[in-house]
mmCIF file of C-alpha atoms in Angstrom:
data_model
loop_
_atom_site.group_PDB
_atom_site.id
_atom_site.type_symbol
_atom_site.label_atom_id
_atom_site.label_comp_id
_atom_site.label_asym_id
_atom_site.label_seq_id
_atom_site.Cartn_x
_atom_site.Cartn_y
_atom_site.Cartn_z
ATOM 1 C CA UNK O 1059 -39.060 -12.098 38.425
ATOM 2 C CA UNK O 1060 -40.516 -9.216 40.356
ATOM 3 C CA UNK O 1061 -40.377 -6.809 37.183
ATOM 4 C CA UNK O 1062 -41.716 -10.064 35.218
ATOM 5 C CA UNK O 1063 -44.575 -10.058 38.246
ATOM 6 C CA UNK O 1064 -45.342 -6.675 38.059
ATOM 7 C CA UNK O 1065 -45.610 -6.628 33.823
ATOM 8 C CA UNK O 1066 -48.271 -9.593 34.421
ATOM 9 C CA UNK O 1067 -50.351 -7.948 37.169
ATOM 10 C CA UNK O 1068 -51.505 -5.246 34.507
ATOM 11 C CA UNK O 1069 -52.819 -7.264 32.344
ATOM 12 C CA UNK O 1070 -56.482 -7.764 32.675
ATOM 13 C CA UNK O 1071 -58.189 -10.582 33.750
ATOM 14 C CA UNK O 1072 -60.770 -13.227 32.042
ATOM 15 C CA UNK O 1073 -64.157 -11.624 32.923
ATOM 16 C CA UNK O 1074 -66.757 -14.265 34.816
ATOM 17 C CA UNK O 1075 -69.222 -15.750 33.228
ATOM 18 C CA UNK O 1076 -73.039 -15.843 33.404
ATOM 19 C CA UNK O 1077 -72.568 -18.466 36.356
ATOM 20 C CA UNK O 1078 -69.983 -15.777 38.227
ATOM 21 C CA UNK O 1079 -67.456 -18.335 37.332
ATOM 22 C CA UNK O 1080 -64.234 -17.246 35.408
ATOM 23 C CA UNK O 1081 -62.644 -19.853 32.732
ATOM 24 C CA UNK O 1082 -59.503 -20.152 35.111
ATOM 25 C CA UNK O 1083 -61.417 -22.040 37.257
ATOM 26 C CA UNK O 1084 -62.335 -24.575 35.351
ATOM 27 C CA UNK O 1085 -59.157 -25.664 34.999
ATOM 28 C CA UNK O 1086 -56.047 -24.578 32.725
ATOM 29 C CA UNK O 1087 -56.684 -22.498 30.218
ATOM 30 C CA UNK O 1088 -54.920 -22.853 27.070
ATOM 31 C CA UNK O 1089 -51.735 -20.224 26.329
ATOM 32 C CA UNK O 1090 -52.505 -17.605 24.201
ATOM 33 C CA UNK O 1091 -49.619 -16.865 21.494
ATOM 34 C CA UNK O 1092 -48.446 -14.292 23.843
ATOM 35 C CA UNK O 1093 -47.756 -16.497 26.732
ATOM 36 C CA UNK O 1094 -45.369 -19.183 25.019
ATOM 37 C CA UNK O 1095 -42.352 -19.269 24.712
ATOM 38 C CA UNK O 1096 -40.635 -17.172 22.191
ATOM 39 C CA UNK O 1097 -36.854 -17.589 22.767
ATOM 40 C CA UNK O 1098 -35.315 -20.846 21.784
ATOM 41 C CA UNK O 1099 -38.583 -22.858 23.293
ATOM 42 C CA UNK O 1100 -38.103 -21.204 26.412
ATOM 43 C CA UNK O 1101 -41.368 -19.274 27.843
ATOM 44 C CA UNK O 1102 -42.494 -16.318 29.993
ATOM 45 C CA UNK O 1103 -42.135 -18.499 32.699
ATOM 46 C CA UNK O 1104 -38.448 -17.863 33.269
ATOM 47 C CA UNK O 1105 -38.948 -14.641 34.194
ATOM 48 C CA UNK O 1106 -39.494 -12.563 31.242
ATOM 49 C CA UNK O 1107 -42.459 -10.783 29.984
ATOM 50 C CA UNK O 1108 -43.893 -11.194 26.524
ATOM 51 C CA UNK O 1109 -42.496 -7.476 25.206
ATOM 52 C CA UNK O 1110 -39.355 -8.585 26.566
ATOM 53 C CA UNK O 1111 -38.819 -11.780 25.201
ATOM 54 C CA UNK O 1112 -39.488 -10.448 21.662
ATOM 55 C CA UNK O 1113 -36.860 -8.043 22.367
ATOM 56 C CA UNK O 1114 -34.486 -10.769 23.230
ATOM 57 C CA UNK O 1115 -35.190 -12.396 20.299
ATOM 58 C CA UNK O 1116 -34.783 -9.246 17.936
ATOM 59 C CA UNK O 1117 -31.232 -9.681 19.740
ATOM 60 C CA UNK O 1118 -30.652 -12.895 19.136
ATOM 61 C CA UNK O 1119 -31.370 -12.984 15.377
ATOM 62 C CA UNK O 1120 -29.418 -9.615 15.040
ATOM 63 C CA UNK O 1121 -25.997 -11.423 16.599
ATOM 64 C CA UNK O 1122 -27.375 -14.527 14.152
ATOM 65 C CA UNK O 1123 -26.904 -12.322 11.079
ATOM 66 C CA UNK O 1124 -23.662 -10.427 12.196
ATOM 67 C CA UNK O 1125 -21.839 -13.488 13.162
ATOM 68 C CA UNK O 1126 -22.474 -14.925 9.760
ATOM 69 C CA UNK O 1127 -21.614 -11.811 8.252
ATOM 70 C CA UNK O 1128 -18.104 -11.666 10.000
ATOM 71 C CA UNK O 1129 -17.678 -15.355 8.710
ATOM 72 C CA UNK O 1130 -18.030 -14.986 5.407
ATOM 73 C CA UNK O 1131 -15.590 -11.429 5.901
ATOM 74 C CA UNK O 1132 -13.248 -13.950 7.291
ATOM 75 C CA UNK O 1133 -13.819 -16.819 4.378
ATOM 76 C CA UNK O 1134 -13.764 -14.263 1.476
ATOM 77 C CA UNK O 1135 -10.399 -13.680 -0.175
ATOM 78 C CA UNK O 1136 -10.560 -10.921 -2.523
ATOM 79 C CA UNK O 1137 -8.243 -11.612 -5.337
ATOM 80 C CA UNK O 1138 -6.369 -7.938 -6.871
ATOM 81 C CA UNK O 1139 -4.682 -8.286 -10.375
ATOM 82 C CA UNK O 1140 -1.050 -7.424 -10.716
ATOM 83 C CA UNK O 1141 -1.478 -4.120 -13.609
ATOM 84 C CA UNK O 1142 0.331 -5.465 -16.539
ATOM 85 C CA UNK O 1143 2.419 -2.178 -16.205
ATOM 86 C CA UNK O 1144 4.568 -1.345 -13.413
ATOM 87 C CA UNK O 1145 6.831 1.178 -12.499
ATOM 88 C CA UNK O 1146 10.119 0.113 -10.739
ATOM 89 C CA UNK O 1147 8.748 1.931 -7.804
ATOM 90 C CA UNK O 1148 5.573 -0.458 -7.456
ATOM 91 C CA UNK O 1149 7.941 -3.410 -8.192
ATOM 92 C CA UNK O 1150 9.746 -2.380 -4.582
ATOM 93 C CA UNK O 1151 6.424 -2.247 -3.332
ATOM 94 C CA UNK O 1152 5.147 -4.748 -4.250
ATOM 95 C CA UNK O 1153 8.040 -6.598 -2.971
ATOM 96 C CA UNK O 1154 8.330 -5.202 0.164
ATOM 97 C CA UNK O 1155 4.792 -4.967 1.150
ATOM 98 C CA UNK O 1156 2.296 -7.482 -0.714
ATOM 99 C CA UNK O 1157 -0.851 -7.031 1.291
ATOM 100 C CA UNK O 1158 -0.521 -3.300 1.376
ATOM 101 C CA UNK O 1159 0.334 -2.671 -2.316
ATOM 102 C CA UNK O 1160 -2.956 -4.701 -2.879
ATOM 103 C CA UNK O 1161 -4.707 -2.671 -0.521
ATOM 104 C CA UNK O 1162 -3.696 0.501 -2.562
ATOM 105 C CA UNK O 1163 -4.398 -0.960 -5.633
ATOM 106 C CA UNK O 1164 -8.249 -2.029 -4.391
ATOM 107 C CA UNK O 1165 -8.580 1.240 -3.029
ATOM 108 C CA UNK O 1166 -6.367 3.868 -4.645
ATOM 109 C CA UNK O 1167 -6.294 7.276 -2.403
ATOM 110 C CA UNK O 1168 -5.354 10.472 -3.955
ATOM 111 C CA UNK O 1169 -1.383 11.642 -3.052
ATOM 112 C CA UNK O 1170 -1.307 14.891 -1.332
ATOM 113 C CA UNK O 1171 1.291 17.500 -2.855
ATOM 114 C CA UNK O 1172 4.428 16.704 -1.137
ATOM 115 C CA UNK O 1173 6.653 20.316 -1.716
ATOM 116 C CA UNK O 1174 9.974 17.927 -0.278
ATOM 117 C CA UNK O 1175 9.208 15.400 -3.280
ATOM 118 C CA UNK O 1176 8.960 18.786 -5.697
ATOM 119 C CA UNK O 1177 12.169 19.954 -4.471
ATOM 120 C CA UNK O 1178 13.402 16.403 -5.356
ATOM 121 C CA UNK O 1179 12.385 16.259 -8.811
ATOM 122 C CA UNK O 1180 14.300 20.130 -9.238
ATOM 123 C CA UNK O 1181 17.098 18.405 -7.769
ATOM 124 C CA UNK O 1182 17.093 15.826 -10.492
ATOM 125 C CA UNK O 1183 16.323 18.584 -13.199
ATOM 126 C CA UNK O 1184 18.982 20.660 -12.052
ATOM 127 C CA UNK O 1185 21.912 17.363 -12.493
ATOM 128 C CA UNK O 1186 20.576 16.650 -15.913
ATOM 129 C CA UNK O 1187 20.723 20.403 -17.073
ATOM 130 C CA UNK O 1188 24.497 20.499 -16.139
ATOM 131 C CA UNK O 1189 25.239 17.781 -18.844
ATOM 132 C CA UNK O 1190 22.208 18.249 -21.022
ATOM 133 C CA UNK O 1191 21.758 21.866 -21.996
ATOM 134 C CA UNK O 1192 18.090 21.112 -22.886
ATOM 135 C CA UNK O 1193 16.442 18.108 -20.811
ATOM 136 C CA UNK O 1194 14.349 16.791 -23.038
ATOM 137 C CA UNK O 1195 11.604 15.551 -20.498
ATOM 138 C CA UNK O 1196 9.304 17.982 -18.314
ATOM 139 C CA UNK O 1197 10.505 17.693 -14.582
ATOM 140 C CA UNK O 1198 7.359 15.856 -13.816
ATOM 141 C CA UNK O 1199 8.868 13.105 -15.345
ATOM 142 C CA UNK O 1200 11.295 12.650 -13.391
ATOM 143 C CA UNK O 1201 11.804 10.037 -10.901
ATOM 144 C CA UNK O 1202 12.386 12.951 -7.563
ATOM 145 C CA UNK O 1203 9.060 13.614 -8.089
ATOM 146 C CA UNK O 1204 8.098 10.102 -6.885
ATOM 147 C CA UNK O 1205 10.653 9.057 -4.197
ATOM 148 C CA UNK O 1206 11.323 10.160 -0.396
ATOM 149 C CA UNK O 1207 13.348 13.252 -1.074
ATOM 150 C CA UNK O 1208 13.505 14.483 2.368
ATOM 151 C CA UNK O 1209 14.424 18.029 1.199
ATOM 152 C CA UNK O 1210 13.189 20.889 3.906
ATOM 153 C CA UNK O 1211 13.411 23.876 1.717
ATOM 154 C CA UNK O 1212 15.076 26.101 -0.438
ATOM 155 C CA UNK O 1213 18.618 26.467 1.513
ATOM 156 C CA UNK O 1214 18.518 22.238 1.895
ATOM 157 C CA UNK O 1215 18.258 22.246 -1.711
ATOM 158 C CA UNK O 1216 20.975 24.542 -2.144
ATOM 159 C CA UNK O 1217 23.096 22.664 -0.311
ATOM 160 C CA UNK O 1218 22.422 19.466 -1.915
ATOM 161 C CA UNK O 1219 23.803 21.090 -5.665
ATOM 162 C CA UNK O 1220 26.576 22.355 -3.775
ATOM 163 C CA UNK O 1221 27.505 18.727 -2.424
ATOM 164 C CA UNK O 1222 26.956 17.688 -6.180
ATOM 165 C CA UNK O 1223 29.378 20.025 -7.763
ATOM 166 C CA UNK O 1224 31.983 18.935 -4.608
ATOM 167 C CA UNK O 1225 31.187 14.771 -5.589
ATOM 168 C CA UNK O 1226 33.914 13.294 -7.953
ATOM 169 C CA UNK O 1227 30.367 12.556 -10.135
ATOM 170 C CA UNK O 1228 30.099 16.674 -10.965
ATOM 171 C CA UNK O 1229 33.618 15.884 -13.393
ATOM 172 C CA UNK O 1230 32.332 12.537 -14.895
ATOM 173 C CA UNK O 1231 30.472 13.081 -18.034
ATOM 174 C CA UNK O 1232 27.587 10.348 -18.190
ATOM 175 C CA UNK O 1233 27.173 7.737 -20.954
ATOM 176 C CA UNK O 1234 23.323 8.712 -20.346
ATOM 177 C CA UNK O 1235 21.341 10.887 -18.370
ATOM 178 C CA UNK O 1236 17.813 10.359 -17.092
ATOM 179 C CA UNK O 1237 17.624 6.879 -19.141
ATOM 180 C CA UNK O 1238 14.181 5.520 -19.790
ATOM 181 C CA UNK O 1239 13.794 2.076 -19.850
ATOM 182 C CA UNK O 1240 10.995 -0.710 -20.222
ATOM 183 C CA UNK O 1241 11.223 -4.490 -19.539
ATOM 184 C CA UNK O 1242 9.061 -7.132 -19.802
ATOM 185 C CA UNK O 1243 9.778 -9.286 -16.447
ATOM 186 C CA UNK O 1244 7.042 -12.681 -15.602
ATOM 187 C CA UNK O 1245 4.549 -11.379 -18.776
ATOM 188 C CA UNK O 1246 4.677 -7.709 -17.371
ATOM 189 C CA UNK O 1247 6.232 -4.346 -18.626
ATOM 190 C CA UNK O 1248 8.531 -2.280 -15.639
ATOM 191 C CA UNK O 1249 8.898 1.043 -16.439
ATOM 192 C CA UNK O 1250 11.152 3.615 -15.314
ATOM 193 C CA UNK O 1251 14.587 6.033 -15.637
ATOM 194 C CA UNK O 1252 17.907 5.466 -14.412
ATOM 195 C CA UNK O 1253 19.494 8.842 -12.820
ATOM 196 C CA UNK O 1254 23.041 8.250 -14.842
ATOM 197 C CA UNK O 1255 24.699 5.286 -16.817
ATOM 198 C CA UNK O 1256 29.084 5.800 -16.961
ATOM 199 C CA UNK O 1257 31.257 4.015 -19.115
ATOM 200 C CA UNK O 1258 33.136 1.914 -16.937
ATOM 201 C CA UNK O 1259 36.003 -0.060 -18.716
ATOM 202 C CA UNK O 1260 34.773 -2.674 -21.081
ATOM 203 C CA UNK O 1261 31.188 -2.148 -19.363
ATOM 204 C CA UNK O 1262 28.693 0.158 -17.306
ATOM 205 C CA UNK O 1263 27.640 1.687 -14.114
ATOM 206 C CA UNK O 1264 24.098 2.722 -13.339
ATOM 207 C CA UNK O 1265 23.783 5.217 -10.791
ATOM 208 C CA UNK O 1266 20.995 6.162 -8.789
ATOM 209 C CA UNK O 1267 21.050 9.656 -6.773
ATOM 210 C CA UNK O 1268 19.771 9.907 -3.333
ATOM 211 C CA UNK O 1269 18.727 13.058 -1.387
ATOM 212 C CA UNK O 1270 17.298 11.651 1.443
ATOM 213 C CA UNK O 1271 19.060 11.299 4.987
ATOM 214 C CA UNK O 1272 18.879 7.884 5.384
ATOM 215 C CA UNK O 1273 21.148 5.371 3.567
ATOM 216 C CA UNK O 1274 18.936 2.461 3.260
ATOM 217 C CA UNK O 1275 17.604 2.390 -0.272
ATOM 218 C CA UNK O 1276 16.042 -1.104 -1.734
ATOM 219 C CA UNK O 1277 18.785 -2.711 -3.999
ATOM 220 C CA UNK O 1278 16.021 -3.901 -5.569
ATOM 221 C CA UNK O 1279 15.907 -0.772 -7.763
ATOM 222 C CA UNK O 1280 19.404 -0.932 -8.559
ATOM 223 C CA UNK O 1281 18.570 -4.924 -9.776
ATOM 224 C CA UNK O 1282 15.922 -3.488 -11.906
ATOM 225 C CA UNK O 1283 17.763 -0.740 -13.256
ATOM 226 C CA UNK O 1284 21.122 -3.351 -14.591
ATOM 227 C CA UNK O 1285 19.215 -5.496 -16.013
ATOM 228 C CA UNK O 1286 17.314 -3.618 -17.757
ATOM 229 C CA UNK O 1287 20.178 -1.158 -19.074
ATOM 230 C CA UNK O 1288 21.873 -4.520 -19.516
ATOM 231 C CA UNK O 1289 19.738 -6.339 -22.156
ATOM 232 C CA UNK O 1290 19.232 -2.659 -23.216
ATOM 233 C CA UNK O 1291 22.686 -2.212 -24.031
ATOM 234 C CA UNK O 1292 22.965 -5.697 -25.484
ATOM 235 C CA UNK O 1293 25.997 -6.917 -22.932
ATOM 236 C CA UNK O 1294 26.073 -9.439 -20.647
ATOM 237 C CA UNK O 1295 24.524 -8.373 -16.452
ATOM 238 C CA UNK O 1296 28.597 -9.362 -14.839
ATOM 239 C CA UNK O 1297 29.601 -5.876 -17.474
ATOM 240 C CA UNK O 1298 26.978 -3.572 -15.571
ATOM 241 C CA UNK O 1299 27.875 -2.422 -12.329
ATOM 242 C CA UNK O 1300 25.221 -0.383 -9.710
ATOM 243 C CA UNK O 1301 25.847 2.066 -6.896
ATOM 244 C CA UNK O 1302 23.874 4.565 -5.104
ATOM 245 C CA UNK O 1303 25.401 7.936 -4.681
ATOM 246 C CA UNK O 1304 24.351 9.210 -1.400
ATOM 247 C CA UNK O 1305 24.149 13.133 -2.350
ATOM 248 C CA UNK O 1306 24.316 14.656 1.545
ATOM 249 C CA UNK O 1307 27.594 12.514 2.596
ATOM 250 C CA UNK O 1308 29.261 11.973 -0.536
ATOM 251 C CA UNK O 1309 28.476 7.751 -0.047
ATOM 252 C CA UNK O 1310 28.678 5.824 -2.968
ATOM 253 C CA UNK O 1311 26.673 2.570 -2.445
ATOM 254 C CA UNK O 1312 26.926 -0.450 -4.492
ATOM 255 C CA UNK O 1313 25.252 -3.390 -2.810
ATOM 256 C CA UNK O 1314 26.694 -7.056 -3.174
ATOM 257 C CA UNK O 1315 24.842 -9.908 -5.069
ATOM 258 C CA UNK O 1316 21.998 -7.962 -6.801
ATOM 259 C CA UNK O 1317 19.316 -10.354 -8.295
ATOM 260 C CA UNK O 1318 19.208 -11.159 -11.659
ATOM 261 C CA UNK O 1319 15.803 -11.746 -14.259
ATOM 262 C CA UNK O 1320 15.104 -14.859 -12.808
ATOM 263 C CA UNK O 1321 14.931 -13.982 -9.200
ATOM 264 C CA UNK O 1322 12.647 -10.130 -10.307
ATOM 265 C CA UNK O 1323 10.462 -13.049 -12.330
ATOM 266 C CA UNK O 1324 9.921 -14.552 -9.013
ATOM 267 C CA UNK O 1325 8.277 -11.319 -7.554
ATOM 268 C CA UNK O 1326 6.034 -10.905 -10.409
ATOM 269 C CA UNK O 1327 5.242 -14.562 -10.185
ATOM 270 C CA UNK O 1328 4.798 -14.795 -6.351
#
């Protein structure tokens, strides 16, 4: 109130009239606009000066307008379509992490050259060249080039064709190599390749090489890949078989109870 005091005192007085008298005393005069009160019917009288109730007001209808801005943020939903196409890779994704493979499709950011996911897709390049003298895709085809390949450098990747050639899979000759495939799962095409389909027996295998350290690949992509070599090869799922072959230790994977169409339909579906 003494700021409030001092903010009044400098403002000039009526000037007296003719008589010497000045309008204040003849009683109250009436407020100018200045004087009421500007804040929610409050007035100067509570201890702020005209400048500064304006001010508080400029406040008040600024945390008006962001508070309804931050409730409609909260009420809006923003609806991303599922592409029509999908590569097994966005499948997992999608399955994994909903909100965040909408986020990336609302606001696709650029991939930064990964040399580890390079050396990957050489890796891949380099298995397909010892069965097929002349792979018939460019190596930026190939599914390394998209997946966590963990590979440090030149000597890592060395070692990794060296742990090949020592794998029981260096003597097996594959049914197929580097397999494309496209299925239609929920009203929507999945695209991708499968590493290596064997003849096993009366049916298949589909195998799926990893390079990286860790062995906890989605089985998902294994599902994705028998069913679609499945109704590819016209036999029924029970005759195809799936495994991941763990390049660094030799592990060969093959994960119980993988889901069949109707359960992938369900992802697509939500």
């Amino acid at each position: 109130r003494q700021a409030a005091a001092r903010g009044r005192a400098l403002l000039p007085g009526p000037r007296a009239g003719p008589d010497g008298r000045r309008p204040a005393e003849d009683g109250p005069a009436e407020k100018r606009p200045a004087e009421e009160g500007l804040v929610g019917g409050e007035s100067a009288e509570d201890g702020l000066t005209p400048e500064e109730a304006r001010l508080v007001a400029s406040w008040d209808r600024d945390l008006e307008a962001l508070t309804e801005e931050l409730k409609r943020a909260r009420r809006g939903v923003v609806e991303v379509p599922l592409p029509m196409s999908l590569s097994a890779t966005q499948l997992m994704r999608l399955n994994q992490d909903p909100d965040g493979f909408a986020r990336e499709l609302a606001r696709p950011m650029p991939r930064e050259p990964q040399p580890a996911a390079r050396r990957g897709t050489r890796f891949h390049a380099w298995v397909e060249s010892l069965f097929e003298p002349l792979p018939l895709i460019e190596p930026d085809e190939l599914p390394g080039f998209e997946e966590d390949a963990q590979i440090d450098g030149e000597e890592d990747l060395e070692a990794l064709k060296r742990a090949f050639l020592d794998s029981p899979y260096a003597d097996r000759i594959p049914h197929r190599i580097e397999a494309p495939f496209q299925i239609t799962l929920a009203g929507r095409v999945v695209r991708g390749r499968i590493d290596a389909v064997y003849r096993d027996g009366d049916g298949y295998e589909v195998v799926d090489w990893k390079t990286n350290r860790s062995t906890s690949a989605d089985p998902l992509q294994l599902a994705v890949y028998r069913l679609a070599w499945a109704e590819q090869a016209g036999v029924p799922l029970e005759k195809v078989a799936a495994a991941f072959f763990y390049v660094r230790t030799g592990e060969v994977v093959r994960p119980p109870d993988l889901p069949g169409r109707a359960r992938l339909e369900r992802i697509l579906s939500g």
